[in-house]
Short mmCIF file of C-alpha atoms and ligand atoms in Angstrom, two decimals:
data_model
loop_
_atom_site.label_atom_id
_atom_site.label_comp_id
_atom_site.label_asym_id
_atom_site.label_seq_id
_atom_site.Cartn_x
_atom_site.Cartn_y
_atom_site.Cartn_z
CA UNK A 237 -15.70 0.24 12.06
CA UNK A 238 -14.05 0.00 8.73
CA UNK A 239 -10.23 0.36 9.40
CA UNK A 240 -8.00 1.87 6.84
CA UNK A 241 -5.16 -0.15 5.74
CA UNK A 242 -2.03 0.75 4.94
CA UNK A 243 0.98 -1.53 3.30
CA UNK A 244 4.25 0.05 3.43
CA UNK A 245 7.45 -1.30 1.54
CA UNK A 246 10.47 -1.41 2.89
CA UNK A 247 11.92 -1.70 6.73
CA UNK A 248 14.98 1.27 6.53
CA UNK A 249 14.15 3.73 8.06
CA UNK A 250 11.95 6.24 5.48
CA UNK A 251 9.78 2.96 5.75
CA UNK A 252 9.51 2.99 9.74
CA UNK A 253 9.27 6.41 9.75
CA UNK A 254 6.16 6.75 7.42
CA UNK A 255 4.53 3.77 9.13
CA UNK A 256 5.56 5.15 12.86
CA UNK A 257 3.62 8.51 11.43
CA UNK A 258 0.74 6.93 9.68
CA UNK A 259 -0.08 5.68 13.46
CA UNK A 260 0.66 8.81 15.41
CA UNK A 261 -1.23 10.59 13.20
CA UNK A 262 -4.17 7.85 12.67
CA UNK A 263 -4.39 5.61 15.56
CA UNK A 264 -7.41 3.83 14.44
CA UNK A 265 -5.39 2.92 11.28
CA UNK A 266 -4.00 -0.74 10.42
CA UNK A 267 -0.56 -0.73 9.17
CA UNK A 268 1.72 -3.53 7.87
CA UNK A 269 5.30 -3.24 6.74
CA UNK A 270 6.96 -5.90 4.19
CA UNK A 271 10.46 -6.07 4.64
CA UNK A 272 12.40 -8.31 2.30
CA UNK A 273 15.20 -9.39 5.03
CA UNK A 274 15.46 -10.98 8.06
CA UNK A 275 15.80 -7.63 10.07
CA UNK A 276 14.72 -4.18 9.43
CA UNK A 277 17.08 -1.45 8.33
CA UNK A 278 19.97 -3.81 6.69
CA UNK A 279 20.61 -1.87 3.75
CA UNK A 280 21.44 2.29 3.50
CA UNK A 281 20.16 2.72 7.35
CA UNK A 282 22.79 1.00 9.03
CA UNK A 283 25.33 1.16 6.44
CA UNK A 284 26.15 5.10 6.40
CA UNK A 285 28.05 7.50 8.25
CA UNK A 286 25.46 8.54 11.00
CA UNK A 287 25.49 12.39 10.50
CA UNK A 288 22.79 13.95 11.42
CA UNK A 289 23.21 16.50 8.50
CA UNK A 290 22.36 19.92 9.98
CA UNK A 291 21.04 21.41 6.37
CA UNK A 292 24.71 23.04 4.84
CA UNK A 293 24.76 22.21 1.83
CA UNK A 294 21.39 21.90 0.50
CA UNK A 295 19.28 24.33 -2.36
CA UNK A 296 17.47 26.74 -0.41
CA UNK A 297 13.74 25.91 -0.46
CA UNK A 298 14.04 22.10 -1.81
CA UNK A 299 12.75 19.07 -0.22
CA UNK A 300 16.04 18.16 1.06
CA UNK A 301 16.22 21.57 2.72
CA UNK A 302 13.39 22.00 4.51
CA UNK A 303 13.05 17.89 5.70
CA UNK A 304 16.59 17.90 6.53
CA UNK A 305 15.88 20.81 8.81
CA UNK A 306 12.68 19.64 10.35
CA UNK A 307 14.50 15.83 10.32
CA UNK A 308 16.77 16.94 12.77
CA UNK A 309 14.38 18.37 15.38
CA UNK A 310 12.81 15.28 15.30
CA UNK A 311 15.99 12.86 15.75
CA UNK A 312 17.18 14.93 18.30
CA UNK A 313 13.62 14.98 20.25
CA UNK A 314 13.22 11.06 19.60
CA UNK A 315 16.49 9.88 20.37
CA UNK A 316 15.94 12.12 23.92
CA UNK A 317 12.51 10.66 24.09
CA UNK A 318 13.50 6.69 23.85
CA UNK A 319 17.30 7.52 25.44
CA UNK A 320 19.27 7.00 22.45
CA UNK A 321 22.61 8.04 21.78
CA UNK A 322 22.77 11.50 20.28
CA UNK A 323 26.26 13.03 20.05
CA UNK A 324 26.43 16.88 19.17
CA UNK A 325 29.86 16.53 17.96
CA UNK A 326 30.23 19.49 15.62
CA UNK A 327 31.28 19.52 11.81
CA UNK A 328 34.05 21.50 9.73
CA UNK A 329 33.82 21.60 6.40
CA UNK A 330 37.92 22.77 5.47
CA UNK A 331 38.96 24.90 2.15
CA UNK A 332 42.53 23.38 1.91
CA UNK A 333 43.43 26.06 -1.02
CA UNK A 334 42.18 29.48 -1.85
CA UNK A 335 40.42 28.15 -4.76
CA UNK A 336 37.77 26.42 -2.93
CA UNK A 337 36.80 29.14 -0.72
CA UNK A 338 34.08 30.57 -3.09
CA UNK A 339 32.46 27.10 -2.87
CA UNK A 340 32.40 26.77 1.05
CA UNK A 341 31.22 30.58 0.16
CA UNK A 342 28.34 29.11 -1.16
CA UNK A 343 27.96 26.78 1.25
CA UNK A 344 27.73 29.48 4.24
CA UNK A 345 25.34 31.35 1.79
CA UNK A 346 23.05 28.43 1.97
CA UNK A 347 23.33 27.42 5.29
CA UNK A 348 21.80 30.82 6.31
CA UNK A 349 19.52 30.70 3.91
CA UNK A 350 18.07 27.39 5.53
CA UNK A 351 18.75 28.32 8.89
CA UNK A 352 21.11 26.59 10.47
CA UNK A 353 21.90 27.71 14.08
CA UNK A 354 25.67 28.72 14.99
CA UNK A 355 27.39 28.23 11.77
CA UNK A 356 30.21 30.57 11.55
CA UNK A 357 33.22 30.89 9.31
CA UNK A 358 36.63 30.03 10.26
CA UNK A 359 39.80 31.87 9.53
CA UNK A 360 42.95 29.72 9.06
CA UNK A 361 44.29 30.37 12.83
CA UNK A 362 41.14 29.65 14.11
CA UNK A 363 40.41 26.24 12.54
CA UNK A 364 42.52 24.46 15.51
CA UNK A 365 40.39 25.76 18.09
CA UNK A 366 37.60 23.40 17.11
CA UNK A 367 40.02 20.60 15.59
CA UNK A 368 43.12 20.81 16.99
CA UNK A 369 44.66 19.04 14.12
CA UNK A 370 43.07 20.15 11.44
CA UNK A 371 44.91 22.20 8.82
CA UNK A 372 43.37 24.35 6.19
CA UNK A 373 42.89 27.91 4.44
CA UNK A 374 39.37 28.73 5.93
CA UNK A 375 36.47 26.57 7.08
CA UNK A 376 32.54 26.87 8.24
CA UNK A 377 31.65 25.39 11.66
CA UNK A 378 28.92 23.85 12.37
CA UNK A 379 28.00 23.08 15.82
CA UNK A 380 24.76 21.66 15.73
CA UNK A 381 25.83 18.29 13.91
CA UNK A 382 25.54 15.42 15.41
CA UNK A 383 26.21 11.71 15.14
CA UNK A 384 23.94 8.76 15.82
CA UNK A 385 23.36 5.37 14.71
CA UNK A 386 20.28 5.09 12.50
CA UNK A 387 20.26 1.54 13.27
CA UNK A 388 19.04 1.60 16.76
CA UNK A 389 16.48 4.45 15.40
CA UNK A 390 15.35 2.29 13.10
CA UNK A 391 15.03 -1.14 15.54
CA UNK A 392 13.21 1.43 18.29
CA UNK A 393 10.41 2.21 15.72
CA UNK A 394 10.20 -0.83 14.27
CA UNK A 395 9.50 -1.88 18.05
CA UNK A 396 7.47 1.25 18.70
CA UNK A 397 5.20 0.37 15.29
CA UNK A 398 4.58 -2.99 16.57
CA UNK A 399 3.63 -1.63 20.10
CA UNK A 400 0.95 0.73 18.58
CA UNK A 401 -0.62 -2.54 17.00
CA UNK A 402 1.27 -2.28 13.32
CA UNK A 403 2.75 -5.22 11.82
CA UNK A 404 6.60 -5.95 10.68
CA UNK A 405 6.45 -8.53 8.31
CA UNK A 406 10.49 -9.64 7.68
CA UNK A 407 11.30 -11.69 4.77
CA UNK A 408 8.80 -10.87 2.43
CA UNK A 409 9.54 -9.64 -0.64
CA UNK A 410 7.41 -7.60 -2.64
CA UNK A 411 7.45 -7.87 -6.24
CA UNK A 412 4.45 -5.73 -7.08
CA UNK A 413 1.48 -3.40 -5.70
CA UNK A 414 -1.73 -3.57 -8.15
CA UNK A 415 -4.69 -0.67 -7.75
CA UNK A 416 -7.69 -3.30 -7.99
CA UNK A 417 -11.30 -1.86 -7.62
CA UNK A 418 -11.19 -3.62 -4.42
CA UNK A 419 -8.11 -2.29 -2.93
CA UNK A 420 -3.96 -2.31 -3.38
CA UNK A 421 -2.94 -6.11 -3.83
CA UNK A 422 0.54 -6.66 -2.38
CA UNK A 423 1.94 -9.79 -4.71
CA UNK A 424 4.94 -11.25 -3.30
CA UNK A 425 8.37 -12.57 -4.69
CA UNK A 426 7.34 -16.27 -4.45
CA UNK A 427 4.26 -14.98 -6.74
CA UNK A 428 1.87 -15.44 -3.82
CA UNK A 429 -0.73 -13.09 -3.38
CA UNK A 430 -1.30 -10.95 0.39
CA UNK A 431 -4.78 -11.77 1.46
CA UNK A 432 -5.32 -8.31 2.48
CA UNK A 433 -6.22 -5.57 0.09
CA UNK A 434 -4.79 -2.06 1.13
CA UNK A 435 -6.49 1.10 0.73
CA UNK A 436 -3.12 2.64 0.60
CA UNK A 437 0.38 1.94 -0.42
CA UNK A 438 4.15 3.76 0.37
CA UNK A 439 7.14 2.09 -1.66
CA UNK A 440 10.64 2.92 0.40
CA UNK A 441 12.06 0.31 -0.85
CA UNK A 442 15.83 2.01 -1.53
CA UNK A 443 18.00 -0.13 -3.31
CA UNK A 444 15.34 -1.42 -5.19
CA UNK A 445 13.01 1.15 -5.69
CA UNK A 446 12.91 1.94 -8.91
CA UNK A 447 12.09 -2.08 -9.82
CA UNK A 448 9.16 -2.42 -7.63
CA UNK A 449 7.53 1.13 -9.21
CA UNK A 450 8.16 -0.33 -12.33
CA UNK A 451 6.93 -3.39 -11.63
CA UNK A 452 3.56 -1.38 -9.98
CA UNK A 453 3.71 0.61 -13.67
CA UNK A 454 5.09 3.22 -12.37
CA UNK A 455 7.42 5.22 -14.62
CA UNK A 456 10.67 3.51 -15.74
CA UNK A 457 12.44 6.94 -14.38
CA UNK A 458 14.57 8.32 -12.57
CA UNK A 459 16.64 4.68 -12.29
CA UNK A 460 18.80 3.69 -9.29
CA UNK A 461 22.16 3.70 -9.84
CA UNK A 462 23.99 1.74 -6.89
CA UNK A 463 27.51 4.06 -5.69
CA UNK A 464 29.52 2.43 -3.10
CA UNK A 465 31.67 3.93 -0.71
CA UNK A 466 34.12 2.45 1.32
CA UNK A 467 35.03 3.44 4.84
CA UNK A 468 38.12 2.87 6.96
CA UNK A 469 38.64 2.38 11.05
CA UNK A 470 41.75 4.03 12.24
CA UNK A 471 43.90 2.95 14.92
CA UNK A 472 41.95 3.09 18.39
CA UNK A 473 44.82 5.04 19.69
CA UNK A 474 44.70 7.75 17.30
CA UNK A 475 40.96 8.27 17.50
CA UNK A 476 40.97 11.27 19.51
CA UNK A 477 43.30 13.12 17.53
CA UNK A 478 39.81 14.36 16.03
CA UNK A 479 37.31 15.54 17.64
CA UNK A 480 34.06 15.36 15.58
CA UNK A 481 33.87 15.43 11.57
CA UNK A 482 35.81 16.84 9.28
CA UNK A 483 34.70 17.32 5.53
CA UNK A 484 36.24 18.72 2.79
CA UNK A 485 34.79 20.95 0.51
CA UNK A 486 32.58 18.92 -2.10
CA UNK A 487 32.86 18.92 -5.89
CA UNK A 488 29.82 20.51 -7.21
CA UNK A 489 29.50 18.38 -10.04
CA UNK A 490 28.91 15.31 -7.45
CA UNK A 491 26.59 14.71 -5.45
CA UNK A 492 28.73 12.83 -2.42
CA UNK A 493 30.23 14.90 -0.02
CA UNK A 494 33.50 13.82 -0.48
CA UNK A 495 35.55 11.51 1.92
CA UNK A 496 35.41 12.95 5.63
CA UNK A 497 36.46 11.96 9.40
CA UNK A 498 33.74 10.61 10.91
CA UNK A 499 33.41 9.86 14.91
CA UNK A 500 31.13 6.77 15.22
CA UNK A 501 28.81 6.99 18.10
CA UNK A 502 30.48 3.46 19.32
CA UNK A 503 33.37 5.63 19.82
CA UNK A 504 35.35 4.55 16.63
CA UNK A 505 37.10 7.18 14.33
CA UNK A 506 36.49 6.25 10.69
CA UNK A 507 37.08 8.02 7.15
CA UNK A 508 35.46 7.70 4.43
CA UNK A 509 33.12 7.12 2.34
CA UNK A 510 34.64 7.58 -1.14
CA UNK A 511 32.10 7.26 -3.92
CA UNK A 512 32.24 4.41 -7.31
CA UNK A 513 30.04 2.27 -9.43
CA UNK A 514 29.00 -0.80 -7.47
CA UNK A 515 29.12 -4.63 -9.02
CA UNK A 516 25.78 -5.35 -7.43
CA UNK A 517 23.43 -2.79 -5.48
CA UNK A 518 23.80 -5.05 -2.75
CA UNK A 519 27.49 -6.03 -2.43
CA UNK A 520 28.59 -5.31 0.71
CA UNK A 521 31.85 -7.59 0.35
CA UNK A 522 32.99 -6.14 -3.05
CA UNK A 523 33.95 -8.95 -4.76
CA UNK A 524 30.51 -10.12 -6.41
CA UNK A 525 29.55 -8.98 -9.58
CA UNK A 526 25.99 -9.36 -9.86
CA UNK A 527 24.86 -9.77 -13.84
CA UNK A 528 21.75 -8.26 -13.28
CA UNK A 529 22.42 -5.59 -11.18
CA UNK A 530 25.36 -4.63 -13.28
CA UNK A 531 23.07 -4.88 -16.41
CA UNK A 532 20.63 -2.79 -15.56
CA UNK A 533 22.93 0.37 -15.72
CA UNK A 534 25.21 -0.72 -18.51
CA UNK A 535 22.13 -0.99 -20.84
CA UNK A 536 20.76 2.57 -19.60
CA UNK A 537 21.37 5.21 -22.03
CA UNK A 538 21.48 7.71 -18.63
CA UNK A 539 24.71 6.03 -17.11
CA UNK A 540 26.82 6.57 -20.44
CA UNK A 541 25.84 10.36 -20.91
CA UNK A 542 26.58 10.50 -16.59
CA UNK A 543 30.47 8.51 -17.21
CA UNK A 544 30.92 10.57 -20.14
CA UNK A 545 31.00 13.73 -18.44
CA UNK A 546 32.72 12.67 -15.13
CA UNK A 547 36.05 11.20 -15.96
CA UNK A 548 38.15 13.21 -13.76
CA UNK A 549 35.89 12.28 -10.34
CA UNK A 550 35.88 8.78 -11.97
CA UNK A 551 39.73 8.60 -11.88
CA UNK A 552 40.15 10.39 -8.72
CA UNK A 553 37.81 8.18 -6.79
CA UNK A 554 39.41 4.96 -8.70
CA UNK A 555 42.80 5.87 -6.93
CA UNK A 556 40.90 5.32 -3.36
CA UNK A 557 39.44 2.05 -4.77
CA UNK A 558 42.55 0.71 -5.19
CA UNK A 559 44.95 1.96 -2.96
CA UNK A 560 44.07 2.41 0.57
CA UNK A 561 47.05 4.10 1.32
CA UNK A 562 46.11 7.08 -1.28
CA UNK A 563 42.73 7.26 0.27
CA UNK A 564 44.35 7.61 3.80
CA UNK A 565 46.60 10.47 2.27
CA UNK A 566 43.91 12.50 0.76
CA UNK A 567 42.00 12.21 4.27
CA UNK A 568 45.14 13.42 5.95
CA UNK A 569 45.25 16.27 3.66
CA UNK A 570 43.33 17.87 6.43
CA UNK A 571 44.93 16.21 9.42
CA UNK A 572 48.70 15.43 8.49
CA UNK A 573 49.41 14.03 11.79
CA UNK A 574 47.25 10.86 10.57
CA UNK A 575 49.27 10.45 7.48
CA UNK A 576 50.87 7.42 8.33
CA UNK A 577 48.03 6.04 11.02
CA UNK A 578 46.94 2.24 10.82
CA UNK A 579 44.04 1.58 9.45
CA UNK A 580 41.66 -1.35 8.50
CA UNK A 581 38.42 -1.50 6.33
CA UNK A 582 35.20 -1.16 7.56
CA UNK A 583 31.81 -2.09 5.85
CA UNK A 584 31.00 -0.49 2.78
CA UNK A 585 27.83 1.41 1.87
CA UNK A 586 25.99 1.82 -1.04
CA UNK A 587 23.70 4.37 -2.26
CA UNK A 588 21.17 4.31 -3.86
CA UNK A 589 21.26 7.39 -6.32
CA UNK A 590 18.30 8.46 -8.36
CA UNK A 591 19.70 8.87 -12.13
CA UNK A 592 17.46 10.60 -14.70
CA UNK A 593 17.66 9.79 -18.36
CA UNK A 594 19.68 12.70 -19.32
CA UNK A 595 22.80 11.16 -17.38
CA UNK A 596 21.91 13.76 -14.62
CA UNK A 597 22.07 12.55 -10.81
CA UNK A 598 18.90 13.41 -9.13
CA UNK A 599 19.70 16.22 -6.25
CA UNK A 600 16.48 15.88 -4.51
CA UNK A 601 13.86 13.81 -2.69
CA UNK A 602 11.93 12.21 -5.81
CA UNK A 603 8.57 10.93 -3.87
CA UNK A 604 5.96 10.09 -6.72
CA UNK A 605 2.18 9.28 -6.19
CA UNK A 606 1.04 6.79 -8.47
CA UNK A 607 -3.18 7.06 -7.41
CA UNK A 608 -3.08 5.89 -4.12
CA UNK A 609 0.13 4.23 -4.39
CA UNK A 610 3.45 6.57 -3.37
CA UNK A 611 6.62 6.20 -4.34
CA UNK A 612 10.11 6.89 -2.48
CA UNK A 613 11.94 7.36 -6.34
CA UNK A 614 14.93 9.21 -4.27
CA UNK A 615 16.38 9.47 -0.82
CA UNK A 616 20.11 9.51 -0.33
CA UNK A 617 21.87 11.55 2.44
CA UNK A 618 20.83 13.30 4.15
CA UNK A 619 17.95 10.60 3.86
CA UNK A 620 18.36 9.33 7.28
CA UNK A 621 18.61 12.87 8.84
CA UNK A 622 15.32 13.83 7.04
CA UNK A 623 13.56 10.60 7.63
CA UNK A 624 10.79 11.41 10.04
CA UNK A 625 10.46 14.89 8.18
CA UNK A 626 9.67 12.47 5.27
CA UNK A 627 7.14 10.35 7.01
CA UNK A 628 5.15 13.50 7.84
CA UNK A 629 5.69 14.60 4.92
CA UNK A 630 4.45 11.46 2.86
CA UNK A 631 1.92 11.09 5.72
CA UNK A 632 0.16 14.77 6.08
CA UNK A 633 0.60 16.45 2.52
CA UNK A 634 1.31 13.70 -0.28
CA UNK A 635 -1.04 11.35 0.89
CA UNK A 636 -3.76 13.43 2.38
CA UNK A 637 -3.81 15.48 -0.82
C1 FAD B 810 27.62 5.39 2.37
C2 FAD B 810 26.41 6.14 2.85
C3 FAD B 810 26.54 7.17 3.77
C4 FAD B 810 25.42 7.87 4.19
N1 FAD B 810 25.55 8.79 5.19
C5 FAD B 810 24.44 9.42 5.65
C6 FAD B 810 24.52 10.29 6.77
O1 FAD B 810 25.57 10.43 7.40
N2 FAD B 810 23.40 10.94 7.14
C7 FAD B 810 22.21 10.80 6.50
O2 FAD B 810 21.25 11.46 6.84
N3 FAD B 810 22.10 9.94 5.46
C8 FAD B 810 23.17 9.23 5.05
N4 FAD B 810 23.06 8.33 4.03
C9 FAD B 810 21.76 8.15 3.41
C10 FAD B 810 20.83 7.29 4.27
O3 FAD B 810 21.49 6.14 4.74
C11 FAD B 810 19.63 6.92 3.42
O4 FAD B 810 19.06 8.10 2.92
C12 FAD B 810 18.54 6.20 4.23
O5 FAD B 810 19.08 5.16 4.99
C13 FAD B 810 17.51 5.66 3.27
O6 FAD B 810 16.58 4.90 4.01
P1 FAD B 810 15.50 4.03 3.22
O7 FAD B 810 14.62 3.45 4.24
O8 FAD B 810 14.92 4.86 2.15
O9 FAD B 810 16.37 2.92 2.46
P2 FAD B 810 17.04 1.58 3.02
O10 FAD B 810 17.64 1.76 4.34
O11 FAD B 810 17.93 1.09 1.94
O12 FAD B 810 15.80 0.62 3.19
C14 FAD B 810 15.09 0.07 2.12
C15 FAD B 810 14.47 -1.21 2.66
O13 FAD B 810 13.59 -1.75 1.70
C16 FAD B 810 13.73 -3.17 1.71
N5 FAD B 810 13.25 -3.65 0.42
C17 FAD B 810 13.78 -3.38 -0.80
N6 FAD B 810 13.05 -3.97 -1.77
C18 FAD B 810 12.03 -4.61 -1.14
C19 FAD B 810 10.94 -5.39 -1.61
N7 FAD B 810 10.76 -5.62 -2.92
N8 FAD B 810 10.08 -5.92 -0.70
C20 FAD B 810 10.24 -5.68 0.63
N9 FAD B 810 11.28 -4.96 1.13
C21 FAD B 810 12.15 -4.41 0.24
C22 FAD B 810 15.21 -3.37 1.93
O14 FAD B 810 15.54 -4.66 2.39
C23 FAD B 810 15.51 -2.27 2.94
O15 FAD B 810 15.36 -2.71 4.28
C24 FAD B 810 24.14 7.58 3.63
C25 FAD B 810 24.02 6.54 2.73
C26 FAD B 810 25.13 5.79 2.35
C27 FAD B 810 24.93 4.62 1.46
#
């Protein structure tokens, strides 16, 4: 029987997740994943805050509505299915002056427009019966959201792939996928060539998405634009002082949601992230500027027209850059018993943010079909939420179009 092949590009989790599906869906199907590390999911999938985003904040009848939605039945019913941690925590999202409530207005406005079960609105007094010290003019509860770590998703389908007869290939770099008339040719970093030629083709590559669609001749747009954000452990014995996440009511001009408590399914209590230009899209450390990396936004028309118009969030979120203890005393805006709490960093994260040429920041799932090549052009948060909701999607309407 002539099998159907299918390369996918990238080992986070949208790549798993599209692979795991293509074999669910197609058992008789072959399916190999390149991934360019030694390890799957090294880059956005285990370096994030683990929400399992319960569909707030998102424009009613957009991509990231409706996957985030469906993205959460299916973390919840996988991580029951393989016993993994899933921890149903809860979320506030806190209006600290009256000026912000017609935003978390329009947050509640959205949230029942996408269906979110049990989200209810908060007056002041009542705030403290979900976080006891929490302080703030209103907020919207959300029960429903949950923590997890993406990283042991990811490693359990990466296993569950393999088990199902697909293939992880670590530490191969793709540089770019070529429609031949016999097939997709997969050429590789060190210019070698795959012998296989794929009948089909899925690019999740993240970080470096935009470069390998290019490289496939793709169009050069929307371009990635790497955004750090840096989180911070707090002292183990102040960790229960809150008891799931706290958010604050996010800036509508950006697309982060703005630096939150987040419980860590390991048990840790951690805020963060904030949100700034990264030196490399890969810097993890902080302190290495890569040339390259840094070029490629300085020399795109897009990023100028983007800093232009955001100078105030540019100055605000400089302040957390460089002085941890004004970062810690914006989070405790919310919980002023943790104003003075130790803390210590944690890994950062970086995102990797779909810019168009206009300046403007993408807001939703970009996934591009390029003949039978498809692209993943834009998934940041909740991108690890909605990642199985992708793979079906990618899987049962984009491809089988
Ligand atoms: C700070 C931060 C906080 C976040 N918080 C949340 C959250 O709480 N909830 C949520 O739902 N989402 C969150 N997100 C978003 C979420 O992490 C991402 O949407 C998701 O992880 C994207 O997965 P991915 O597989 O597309 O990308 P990645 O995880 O980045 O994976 C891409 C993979 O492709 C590989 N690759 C790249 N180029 C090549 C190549 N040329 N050849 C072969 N392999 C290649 C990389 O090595 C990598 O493994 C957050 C992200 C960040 C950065």
């Amino acid at each position: 029987m002539n099998q159907i092949h299918y390369a996918i590009i990238g080992g986070g989790i949208n790549g798993l997740a599209v692979a795991r599906q293509i074999l669910l869906d197609k058992p008789h199907a072959r399916v190999t994943v390149f991934e360019k590390e030694a390890a799957v999911a090294m880059h956005q999938s285990s370096h994030n805050s683990g929400v399992v985003h319960a569909g707030l904040y998102y424009e009613p009848g957009s991509l990231k509505a409706r996957l985030c939605r469906r993205g959460v039945e299916l973390v919840r019913d996988y991580c029951l299915t393989n016993q993994l941690p899933y921890d149903q925590c809860g979320k506030v999202v806190v209006a600290l002056a009256h000026e912000e409530e017609g935003r978390l207005e329009n947050i509640y406005q959205r949230s029942i427009a996408n269906e979110v079960p049990g989200v209810r609105m908060l007056e002041a007094q009542e705030i403290q019966s979900v976080e006891p010290n929490c302080i703030g003019v209103s907020a919207l509860h959300s029960p429903e959201t949950a923590i997890v770590s993406y990283q042991i998703i990811a490693q359990t389908m990466a296993n569950e792939i393999i088990s199902r007869g697909g293939d992880v290939l670590l530490q191969q770099s793709v540089y770019a996928l070529t429609q031949t008339p016999n097939g997709i040719e997969v050429k590789l970093e060190n210019n070698q060539i795959h012998p296989t030629r794929f009948d089909y083709a899925v690019s999740c590559c993240g970080l470096q998405s935009d470069r390998l669609a290019q490289q496939s001749g793709d169009e050069k747009t929307p371009r990635i634009i790497p955004f750090f954000g840096q989180y911070y452990v707090i002292d183990a014995t102040a960790r229960n002082e809150v008891k799931g996440l706290i958010y604050p009511v996010p800036d509508p001009q950006f697309p982060f949601l703005g630096v939150h408590f987040t419980k860590r399914i390991d048990g840790e209590m951690t805020i963060g992230p904030n949100a700034f230009i990264a030196f490399g899209r890969e810097d993890y450390a902080g302190g290495h500027v890569n040339l390259k990396d840094m070029w490629d936004y300085l020399s795109y028309p897009g990023f100028w027209k983007f800093a232009l118009k955001n100078g105030a969030a540019t100055i605000r979120e400089s302040k957390t850059v460089l002085s941890p203890d004004y970062f810690l005393k914006e989070a405790a805006k919310y919980v002023p018993k943790l104003r003075h709490v130790a803390i210590k960093p944690a890994t950062r994260g970086i995102r990797a943010q779909a810019m168009n040429a206009n300046g403007h920041l993408e807001d939703d799932f970009v996934i591009r079909q390029q003949g039978n090549i498809t692209h993943i052009r834009n998934a940041p948060s909740p991108g690890a939420t909605s990642s199985m909701a992708i793979g079906e999607y990618i899987v049962r309407e984009i491809m089988n179009h």
